[in-house]
Coordinates of C-alpha atoms and ligand atoms in Angstrom, one line a residue:
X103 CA 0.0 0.0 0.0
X104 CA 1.5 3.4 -0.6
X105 CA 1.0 6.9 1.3
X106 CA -0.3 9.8 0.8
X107 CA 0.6 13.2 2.6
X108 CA -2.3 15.4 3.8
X109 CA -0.9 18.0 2.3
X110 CA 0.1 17.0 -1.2
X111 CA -1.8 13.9 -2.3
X112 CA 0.6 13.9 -5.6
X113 CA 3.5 12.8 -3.4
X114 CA 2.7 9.1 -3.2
X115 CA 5.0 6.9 -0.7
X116 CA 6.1 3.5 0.0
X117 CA 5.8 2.6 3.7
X118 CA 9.1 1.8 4.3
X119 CA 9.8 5.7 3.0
X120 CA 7.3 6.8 5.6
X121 CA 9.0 5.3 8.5
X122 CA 12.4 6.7 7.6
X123 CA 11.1 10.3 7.0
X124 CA 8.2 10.3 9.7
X125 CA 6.8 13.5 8.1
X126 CA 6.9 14.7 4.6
X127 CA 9.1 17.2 2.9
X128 CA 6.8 20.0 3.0
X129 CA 5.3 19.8 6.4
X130 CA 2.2 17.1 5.5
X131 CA 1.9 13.8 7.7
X132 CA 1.6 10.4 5.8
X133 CA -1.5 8.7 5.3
X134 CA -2.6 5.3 3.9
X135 CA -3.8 5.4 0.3
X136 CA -6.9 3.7 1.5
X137 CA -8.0 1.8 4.7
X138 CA -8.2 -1.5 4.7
X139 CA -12.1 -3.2 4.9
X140 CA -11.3 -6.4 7.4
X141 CA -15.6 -6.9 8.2
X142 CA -15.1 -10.1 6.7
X143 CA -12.0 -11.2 8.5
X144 CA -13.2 -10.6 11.8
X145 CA -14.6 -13.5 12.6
X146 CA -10.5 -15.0 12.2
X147 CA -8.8 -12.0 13.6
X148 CA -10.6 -12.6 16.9
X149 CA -9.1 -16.5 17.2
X150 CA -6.2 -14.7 17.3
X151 CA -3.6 -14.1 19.9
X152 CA -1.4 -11.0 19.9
X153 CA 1.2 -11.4 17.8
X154 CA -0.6 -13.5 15.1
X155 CA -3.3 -10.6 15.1
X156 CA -0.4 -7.8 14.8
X157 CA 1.5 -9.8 11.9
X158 CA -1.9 -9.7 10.5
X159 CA -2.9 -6.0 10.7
X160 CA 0.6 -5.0 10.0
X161 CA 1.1 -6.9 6.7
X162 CA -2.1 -4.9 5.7
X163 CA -0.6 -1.6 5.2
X164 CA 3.2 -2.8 4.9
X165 CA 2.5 -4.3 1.3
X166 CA 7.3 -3.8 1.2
X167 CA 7.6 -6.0 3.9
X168 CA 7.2 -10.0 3.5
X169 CA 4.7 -11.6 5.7
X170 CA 7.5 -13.8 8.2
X171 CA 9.7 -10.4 8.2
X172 CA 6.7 -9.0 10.0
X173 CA 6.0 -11.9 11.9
X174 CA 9.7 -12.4 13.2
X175 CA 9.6 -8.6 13.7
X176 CA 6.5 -8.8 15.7
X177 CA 7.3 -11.6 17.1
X178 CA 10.6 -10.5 19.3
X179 CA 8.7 -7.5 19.9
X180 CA 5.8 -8.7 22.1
X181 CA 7.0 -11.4 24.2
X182 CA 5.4 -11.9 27.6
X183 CA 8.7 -11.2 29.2
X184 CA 9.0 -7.5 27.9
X185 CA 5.5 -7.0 28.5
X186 CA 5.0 -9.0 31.6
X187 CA 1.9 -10.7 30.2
X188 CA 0.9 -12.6 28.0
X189 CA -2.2 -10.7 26.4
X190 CA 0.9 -7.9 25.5
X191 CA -2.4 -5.6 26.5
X192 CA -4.7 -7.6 29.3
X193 CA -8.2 -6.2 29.8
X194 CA -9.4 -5.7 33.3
X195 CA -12.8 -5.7 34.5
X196 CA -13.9 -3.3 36.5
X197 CA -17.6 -2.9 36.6
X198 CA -20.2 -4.7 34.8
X199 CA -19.9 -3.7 31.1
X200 CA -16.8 -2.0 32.2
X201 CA -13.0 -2.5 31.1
X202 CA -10.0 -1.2 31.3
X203 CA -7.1 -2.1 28.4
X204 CA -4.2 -1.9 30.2
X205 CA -1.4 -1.0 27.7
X206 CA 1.4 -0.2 30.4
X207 CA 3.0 -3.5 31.0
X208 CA 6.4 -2.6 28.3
X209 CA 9.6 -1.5 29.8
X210 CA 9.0 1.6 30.6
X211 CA 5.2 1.4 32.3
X212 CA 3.1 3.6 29.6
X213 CA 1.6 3.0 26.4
X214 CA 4.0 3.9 24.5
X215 CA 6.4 0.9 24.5
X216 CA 3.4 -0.7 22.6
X217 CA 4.8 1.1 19.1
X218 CA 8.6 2.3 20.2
X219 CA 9.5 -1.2 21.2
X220 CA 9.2 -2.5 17.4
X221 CA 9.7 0.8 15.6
X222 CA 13.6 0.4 15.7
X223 CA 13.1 -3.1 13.8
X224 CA 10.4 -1.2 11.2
X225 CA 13.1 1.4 10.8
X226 CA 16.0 -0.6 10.6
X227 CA 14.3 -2.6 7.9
X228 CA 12.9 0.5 6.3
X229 CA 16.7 2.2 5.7
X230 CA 17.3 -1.1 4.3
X231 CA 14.9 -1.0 1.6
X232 CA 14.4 2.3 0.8
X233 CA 18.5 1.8 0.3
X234 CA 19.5 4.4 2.7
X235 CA 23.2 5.4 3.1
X236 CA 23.0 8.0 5.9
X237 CA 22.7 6.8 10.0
X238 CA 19.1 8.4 10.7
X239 CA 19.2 10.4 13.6
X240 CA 16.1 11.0 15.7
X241 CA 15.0 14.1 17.5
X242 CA 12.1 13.4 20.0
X243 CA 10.1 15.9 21.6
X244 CA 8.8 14.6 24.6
X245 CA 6.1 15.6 27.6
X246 CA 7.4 12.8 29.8
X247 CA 6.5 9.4 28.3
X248 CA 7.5 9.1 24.8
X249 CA 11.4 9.3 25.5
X250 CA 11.9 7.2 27.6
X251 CA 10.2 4.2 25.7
X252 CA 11.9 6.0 22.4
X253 CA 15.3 5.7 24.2
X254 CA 14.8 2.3 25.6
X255 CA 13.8 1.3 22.6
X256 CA 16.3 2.8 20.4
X257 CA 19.5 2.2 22.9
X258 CA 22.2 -0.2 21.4
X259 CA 20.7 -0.3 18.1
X260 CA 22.9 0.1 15.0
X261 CA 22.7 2.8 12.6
X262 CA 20.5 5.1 14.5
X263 CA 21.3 7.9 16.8
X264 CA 18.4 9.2 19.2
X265 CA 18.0 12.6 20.9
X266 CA 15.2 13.1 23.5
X267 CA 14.4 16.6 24.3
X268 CA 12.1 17.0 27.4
X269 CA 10.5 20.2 29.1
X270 CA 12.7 21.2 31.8
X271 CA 10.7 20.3 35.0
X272 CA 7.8 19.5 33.1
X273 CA 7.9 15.8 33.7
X274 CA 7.3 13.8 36.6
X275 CA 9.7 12.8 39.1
X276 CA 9.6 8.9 37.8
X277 CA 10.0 10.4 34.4
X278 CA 13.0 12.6 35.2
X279 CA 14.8 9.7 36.4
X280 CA 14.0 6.9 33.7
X281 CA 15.1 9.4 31.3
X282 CA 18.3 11.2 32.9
X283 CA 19.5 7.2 33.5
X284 CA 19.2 6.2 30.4
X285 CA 22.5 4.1 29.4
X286 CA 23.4 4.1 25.4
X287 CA 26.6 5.7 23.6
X288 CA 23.7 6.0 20.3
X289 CA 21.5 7.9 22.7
X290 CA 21.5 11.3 24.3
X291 CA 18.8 13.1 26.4
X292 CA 18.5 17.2 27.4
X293 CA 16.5 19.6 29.1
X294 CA 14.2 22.5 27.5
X295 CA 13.9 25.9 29.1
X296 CA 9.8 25.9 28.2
X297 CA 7.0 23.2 27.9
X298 CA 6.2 20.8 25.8
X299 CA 4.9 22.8 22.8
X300 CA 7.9 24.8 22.9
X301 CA 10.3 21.6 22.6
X302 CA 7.7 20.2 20.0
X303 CA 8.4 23.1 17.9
X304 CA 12.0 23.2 18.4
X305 CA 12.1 20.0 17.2
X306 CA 9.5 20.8 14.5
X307 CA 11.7 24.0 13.2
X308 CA 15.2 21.9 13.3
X309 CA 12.8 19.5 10.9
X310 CA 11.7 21.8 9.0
X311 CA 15.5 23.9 8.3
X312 CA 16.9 23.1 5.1
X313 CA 20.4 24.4 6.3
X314 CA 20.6 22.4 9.8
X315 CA 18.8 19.3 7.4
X316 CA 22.4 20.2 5.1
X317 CA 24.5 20.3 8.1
X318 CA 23.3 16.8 9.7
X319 CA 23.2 15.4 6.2
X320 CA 26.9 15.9 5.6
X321 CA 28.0 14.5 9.1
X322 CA 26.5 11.5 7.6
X323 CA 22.8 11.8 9.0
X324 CA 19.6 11.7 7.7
X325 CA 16.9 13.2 10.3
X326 CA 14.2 10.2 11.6
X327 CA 11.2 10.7 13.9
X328 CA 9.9 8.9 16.6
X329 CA 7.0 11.0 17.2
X330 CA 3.4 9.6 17.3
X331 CA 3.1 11.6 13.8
X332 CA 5.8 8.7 12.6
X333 CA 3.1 6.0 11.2
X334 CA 5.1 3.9 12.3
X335 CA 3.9 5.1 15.7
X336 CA 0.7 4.9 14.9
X337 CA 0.0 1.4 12.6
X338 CA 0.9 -0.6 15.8
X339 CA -1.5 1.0 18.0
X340 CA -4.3 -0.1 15.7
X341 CA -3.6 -3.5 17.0
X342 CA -4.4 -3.5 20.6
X343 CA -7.9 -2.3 19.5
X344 CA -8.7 -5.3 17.8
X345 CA -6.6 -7.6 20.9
X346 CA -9.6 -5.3 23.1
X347 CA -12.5 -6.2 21.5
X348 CA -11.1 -10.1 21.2
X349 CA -10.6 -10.0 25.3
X350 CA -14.3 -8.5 25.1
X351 CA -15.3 -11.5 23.7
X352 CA -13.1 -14.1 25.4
X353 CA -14.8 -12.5 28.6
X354 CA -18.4 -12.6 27.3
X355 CA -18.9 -9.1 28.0
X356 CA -19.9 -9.0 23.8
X357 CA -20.7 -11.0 20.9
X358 CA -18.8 -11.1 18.1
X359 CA -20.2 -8.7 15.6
X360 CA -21.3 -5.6 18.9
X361 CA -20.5 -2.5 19.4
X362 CA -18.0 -1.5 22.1
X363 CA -17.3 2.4 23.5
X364 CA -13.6 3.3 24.0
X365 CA -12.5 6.2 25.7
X366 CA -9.2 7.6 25.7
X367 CA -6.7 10.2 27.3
X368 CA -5.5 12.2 24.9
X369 CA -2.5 14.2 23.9
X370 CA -1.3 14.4 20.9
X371 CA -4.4 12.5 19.5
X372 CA -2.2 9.2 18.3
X373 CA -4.2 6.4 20.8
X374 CA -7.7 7.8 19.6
X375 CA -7.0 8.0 15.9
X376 CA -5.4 4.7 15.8
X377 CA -9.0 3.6 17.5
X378 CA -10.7 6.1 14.8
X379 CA -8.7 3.7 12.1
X380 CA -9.7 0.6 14.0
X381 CA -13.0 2.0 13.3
X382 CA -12.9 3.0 9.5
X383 CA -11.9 -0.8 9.1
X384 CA -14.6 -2.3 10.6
X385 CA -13.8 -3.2 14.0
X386 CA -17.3 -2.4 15.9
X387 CA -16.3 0.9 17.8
X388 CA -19.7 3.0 18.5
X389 CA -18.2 6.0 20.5
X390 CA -14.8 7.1 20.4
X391 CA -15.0 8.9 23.4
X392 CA -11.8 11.7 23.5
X393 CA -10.8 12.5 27.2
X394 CA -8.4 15.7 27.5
X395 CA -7.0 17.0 30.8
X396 CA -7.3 20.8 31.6
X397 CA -6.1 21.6 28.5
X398 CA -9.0 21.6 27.0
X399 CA -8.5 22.5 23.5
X400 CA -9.9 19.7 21.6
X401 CA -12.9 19.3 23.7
X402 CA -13.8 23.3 21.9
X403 CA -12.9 21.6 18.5
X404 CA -15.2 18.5 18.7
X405 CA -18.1 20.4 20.0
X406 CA -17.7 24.0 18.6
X407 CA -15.7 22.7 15.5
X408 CA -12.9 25.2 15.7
X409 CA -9.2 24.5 16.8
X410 CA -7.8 27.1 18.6
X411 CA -4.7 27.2 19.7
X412 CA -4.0 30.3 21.2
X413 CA -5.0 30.1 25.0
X414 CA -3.2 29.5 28.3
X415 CA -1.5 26.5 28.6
X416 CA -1.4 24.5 31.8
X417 CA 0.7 22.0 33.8
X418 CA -1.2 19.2 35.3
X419 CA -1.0 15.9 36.8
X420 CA -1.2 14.3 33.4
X421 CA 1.6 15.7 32.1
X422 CA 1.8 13.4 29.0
X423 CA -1.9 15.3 27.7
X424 CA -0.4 18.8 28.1
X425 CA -0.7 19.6 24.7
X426 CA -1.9 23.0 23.3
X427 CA -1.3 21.7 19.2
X428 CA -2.6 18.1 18.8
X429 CA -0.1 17.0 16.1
X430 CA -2.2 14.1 14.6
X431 CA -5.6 16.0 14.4
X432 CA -4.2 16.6 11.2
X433 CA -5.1 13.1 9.7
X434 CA -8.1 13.7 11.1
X435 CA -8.8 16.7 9.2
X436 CA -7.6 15.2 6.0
X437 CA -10.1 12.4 6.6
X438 CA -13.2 14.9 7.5
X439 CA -12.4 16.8 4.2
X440 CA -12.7 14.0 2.0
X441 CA -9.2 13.4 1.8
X442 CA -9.2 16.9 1.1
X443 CA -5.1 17.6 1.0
X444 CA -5.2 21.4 -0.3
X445 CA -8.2 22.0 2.3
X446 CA -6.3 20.2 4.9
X447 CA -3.3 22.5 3.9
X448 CA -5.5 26.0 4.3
X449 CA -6.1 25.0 7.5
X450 CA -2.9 23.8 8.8
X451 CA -1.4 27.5 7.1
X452 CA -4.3 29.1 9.2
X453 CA -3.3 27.1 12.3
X454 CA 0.3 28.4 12.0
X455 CA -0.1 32.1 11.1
X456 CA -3.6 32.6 13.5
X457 CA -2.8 29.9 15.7
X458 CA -6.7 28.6 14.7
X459 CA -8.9 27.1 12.4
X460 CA -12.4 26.5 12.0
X461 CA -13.9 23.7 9.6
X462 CA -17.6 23.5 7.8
X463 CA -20.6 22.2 8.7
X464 CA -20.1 19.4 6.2
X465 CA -16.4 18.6 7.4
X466 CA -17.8 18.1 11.1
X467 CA -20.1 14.9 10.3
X468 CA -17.0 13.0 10.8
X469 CA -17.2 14.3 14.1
X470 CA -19.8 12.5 15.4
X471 CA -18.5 9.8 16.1
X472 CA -16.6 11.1 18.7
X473 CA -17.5 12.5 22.1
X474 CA -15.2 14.9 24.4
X475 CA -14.7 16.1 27.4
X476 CA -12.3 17.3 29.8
X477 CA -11.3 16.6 33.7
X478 CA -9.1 19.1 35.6
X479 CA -6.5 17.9 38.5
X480 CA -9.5 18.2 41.4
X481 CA -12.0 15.9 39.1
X482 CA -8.5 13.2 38.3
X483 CA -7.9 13.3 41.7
X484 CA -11.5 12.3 43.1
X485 CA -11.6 9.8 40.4
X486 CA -8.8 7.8 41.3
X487 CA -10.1 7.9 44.9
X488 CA -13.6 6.9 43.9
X489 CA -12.2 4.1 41.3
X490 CA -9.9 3.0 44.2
X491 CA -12.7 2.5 46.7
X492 CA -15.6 1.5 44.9
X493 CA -13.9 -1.1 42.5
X494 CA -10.0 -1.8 44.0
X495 CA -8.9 -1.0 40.5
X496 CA -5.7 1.7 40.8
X497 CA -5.7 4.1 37.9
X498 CA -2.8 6.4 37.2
X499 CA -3.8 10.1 36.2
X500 CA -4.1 9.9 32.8
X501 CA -6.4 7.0 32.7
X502 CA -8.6 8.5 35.4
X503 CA -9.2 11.0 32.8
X504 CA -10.2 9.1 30.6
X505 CA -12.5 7.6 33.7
X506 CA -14.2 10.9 34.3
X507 CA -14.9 11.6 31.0
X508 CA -16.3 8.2 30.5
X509 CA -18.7 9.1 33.3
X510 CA -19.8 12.1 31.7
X511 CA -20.6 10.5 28.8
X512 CA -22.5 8.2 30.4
X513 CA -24.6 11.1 32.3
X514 CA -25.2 12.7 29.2
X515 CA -26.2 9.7 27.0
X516 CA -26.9 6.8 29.1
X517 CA -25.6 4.8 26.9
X518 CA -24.4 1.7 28.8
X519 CA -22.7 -0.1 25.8
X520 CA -20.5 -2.3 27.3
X521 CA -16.9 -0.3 26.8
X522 CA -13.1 0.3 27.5
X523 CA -11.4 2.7 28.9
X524 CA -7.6 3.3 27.7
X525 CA -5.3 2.3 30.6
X526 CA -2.0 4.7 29.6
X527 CA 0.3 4.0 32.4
X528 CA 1.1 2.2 35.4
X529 CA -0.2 4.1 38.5
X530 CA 3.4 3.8 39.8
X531 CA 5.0 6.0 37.1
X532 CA 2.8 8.8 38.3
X533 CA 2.9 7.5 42.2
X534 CA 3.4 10.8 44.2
X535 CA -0.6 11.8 42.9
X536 CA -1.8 8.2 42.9
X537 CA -1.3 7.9 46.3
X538 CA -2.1 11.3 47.8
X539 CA -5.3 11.4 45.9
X540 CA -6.1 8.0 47.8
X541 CA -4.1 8.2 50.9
X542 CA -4.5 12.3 51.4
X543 CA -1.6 14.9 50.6
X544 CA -0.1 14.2 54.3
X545 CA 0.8 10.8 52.9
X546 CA 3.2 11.8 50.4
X547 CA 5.1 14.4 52.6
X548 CA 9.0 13.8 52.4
X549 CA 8.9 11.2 50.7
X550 CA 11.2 10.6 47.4
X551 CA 9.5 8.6 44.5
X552 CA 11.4 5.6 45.5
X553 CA 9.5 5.6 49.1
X554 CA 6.3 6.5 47.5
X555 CA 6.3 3.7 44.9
X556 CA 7.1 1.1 48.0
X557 CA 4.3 2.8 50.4
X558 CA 1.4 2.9 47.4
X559 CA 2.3 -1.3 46.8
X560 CA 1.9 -1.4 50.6
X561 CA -1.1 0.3 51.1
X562 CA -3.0 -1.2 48.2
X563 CA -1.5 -4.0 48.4
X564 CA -0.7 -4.0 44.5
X565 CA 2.5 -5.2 42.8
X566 CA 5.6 -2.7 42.7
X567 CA 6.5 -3.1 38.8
X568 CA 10.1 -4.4 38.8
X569 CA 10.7 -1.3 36.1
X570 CA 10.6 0.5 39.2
X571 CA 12.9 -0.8 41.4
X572 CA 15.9 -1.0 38.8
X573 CA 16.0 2.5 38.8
X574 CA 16.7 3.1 42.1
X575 CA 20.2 2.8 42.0
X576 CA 21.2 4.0 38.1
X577 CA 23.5 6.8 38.3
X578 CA 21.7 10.2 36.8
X579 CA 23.6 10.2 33.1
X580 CA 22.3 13.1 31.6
X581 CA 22.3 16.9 33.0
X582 CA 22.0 19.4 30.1
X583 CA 19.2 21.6 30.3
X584 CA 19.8 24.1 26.8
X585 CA 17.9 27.1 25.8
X586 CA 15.2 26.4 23.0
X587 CA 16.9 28.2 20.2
X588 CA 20.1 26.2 21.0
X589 CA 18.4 22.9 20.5
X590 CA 20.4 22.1 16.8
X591 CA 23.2 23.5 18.7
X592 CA 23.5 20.9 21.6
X593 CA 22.8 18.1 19.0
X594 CA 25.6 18.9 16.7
X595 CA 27.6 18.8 19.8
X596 CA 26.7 15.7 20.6
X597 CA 27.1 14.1 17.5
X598 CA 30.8 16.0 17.2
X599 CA 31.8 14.3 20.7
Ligands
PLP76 C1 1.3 10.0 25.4 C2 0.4 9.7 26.5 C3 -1.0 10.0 26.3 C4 -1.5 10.8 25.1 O1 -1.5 9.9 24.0 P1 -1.7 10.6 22.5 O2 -1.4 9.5 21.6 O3 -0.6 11.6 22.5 O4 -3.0 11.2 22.5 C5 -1.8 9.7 27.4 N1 -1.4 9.1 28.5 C6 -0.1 8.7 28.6 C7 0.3 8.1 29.9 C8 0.8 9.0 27.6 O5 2.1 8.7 27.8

C-alpha cells in the first residue's frame, strides 16, 4: 500500500519511506492510500492471539515488507517477558460492562512501549529497503512518556542515533529519572527551558531547516522521527484495539459482531486516531470517546468545530496530555475533508499564522462519532479515589481521565454499551498523585518517588513493577538543560563528541 501526505496527495509513498522520513518534505503527515475493509476477516482475527493478530494487521498496510519479516519482527517485539503478560495488553474488568485495556506492561510502564518497542526493527528494515546510506538520527520531543520508551527502545541499536528533548521540570519525578538514567553511547537526552509545545516546535523547526537538514546530512545523517506523527507510531496501535475487542469477547462481556465504547486520554491525539482507524476498518467501535485533561483544546474543536490554539496552557498531573497543538488531528482533518489535501493545507497555514482554524458544517459529520470532554486535576484526583474505593482497581492520572470523562458520557447519554477505557500508564509512574489522591496529601510528605512507589504497593497491596525498582540505584547520566533556540546547537555537539 502506498501513502499519501495530507498536504500534497501527488506525493505518493512507499511505507518503508514513511518510516524513515516520519513527516513529509513539506510539512504534511503520511496517510494510507486507503484503509483496509477487514468486516469479513473478523470472525479469524478474533481466534487470534497477539502477535498473530499484529502480523496480520501489520502486513495490511506494509505491502514492502514480507509476511514472516513482520511476523519475526512482531514476534521479538511482544513477548510476555517485555510486556510482563501474555495478552501484550490484558483487559481488566472493573464494573459490569466496564473495562480497562491496560497497555502499560512494556519496559517503561506507559503505552507507548506498545509502538517504540518495534519501531527500531520497522526502521532498521525501512533504511534497508528504501537503500539508505545515511545513519538516521532521531530528535524526539517529549512531555514525559514518549522518551523514555523511544530511548529504551532505540539504545544499542545500529545505525541510529536518538536525541530526546524534554520540558525542563515539566515531567514527573519517575519520568525525570528513567530518562536522565538512560545508558546508550547511540542515545543522548537534554532539558528545555519551556514546555512541551515549545520543545515540539523546536524540534518541528530543526525539521523543517533546510540548512541544519544540510549540516546533519553531511555529518553523515539523515533526520528520523519517533514522534506519534511517525506512522510507524501509529500502525501498531491499531492492533491493541482489535486484541480489546477479542478480550471482550473471550470475557463474554460481547458478541462477536457488537459495538463497544472506548475512551481515551488524549494528547497528541495518536491512541484515539489509531481507534478512529480501527473504526474506519470495521472493527465495531460506536463511541470514540476523547478524554483531554485541563487543556482543554480539543474538547472546543469537537463540540464547537474550531481549533484554537491560542490560549493558556497548563501543567497538570497528566503531564503526558499537556498539549496545546494536537499533532495528529491533522489526519483527522484530512479524513473529515474527504481526503481533502489542499483544504487540509489552508487550515494547517491558518493554524500556524492565526494559531486557529475552523472547519464547515459538512467537514464536522465525521465528528460525530466522537465524544469529548475534559477533567481538571480536582476531578483526576477524586476519580482515582472513587475508582480506588468503589472497584480496587488503581488508575494512574491519565487514565482516570479518561475515567471521568467516561462518566460524563454516560450522564449525558446513558448509553451503557459495554466499553473500555484506555489504561496509559502504570499508576506507579505517576505514584506521588496516585497515592495522595487515595491516601491524602499528608501521605506523600517527604517522601522521594522511590519511598512513594514502595508505600502505594503497601497500602494497596498491589505489585511494585520491577521497572521500578531498577531505577533506584542507576546513576543520573544526563544533566543538560539548553535554551530552545540552541536545541540544533547541543545536537551537533553531541554528534561531534
Ligand atoms: C502519550 C500519552 C498520552 C496521550 O497519547 P496521545 O497518543 O498523544 O494522544 C496519554 N497518556 C499517557 C500516559 C501518555 O504517555
Amino acid at each position: 500500500m502506498n501513502y499519501y501526505s495530507t498536504r500534497d496527495k501527488s506525493l505518493e509513498v512507499s511505507a518503508p519511506y514513511t518510516i524513515v522520513n516520519g513527516i513529509s518534505k513539506e510539512g504534511g503527515l503520511f496517510v494510507p492510500a486507503s484503509l483496509p475493509d477487514i468486516r469479513t476477516k473478523l470472525s479469524v482475527f478474533i481466534n487470534m492471539g497477539y502477535t498473530e493478530l499484529a502480523t496480520e494487521i501489520l502486513s495490511l498496510f506494509l505491502e514492502d515488507f514480507s509476511k514472516q519479516e513482520i511476523e519475526q519482527m512482531v514476534k521479538a517485539t511482544y513477548t510476555s517477558a517485555a510486556f510482563k503478560s501474555s495478552a501484550i495488553t490484558p483487559i481488566k474488568r472493573i464494573a459490569p460492562d466496564l473495562y480497562t485495556l491496560e497497555l502499560f506492561h512494556g519496559p517503561t510502564l506507559a503505552f507507548k512501549d506498545i509502538a517504540l518497542q518495534i519501531l527500531p526493527r520497522l526502521l532498521t528494515e525501512s533504511l534497508k529497503k528504501t537503500k539508505h546510506e545515511k545513519q538516521a538520527l532521531i530528535l524526539v520531543a517529549t512531555s514525559g512518556d514518549t522518551g523514555k520508551a523511544a530511548l529504551e527502545g532505540f539504545a544499542g541499536v545500529a545505525g541510529v542515533k536518538l536525541v530526546t528533548f524534554y520540558p525542563h521540570g515539566g515531567v514527573s519525578d519517575m519520568q525525570y529519572r528513567q530518562m536522565a538514567t538512560q545508558t546508550g553511547d547511540n542515545v543522548d537526552v537534554i532539558a528545555v527551558e519551556g514546555n512541551f509545545d515549545d520543545t515540539q516546535t523546536g524540534v518541528k523547526k530543526i525539521f523543517g531547516n533546510k540548512e541544519q537538514n544540510e549540516k546533519v546530512y553531511e555529518l553523515g545523517y539523515t533526520f528520523s522521527s519517533a514522534n506519534s506523527i511517525n506512522w510507524g507510531r501509529l500502525l501498531p496501535q491499531i492492533v491493541y484495539y482489535f486484541s480489546a475487542y477479542k478480550q471482550m469477547i473471550d470475557a463474554r462481556a460481547i458478541s462477536q459482531g457488537e459495538p463497544i465504547n472506548v475512551a481515551v486520554p488524549t494528547g497528541n491525539f495518536g491512541n484515539i486516531l489509531a481507534a478512529f482507524y480501527a473504526k474506519q476498518m470495521g472493527l465495531p467501535i460506536k463511541k470514540l470517546i476523547c478524554a483531554s485533561n485541563k487543556n482543554d483544546v480539543l474538547v472546543d474543536f469537537f463540540n464547537k468545530h474550531t481549533y484554537n490554539a491560542k490560549r493558556k496552557f497548563y501543567k497538570t498531573i497528566s503531564p503526558s496530555m499537556d498539549i496545546l497543538v494536537s499533532s495528529n488531528l491533522e489526519r483527522l482533518l484530512f479524513e473529515a475533508t474527504g481526503r481533502d489535501d489542499k483544504r487540509t493545507l489552508e487550515l494547517m497555514n491558518q493554524l500556524s499564522s492565526e494559531g486557529k482554524y475552523s472547519i464547515t458544517e459538512k467537514e464536522a459529520e465525521l465528528l460525530s462519532s466522537f465524544y469529548s470532554g475534559y477533567c481538571n486535576d480536582e476531578k483526576t484526583t477524586k476519580t482515582i479515589k472513587n475508582v480506588w474505593k468503589k472497584y480496587g482497581y488503581l488508575m494512574d492520572t491519565h487514565t482516570a481521565v479518561a475515567q471521568y470523562v467516561y462518566e460524563k458520557y454516560i450522564e449525558a447519554t446513558g448509553d451503557y454499551t459495554p466499553a473500555i477505557i484506555v489504561s496509559t500508564a502504570s499508576p506507579y509512574k505517576f505514584g506521588k498523585d496516585v497515592l495522595s489522591a487515595i491516601a491524602g496529601e499528608e501521605s506523600v510528605k517527604d517522601l522521594n518517588e522511590f519511598e512513594i512507589a514502595d508505600k502505594l504497593s503497601q497500602f494497596t497491596g498491589t505489585e511494585l513493577p520491577t521497572q521500578i525498582t531498577k531505577l533506584k540505584d542507576a546513576p543520573i547520566i544526563h544533566k543538560t538543560v539548553c535554551e530552545k533556540e540552541k536545541m540544533f546547537d547541543e545536537v551537533i555537539n553531541w554528534l561531534s563528541k
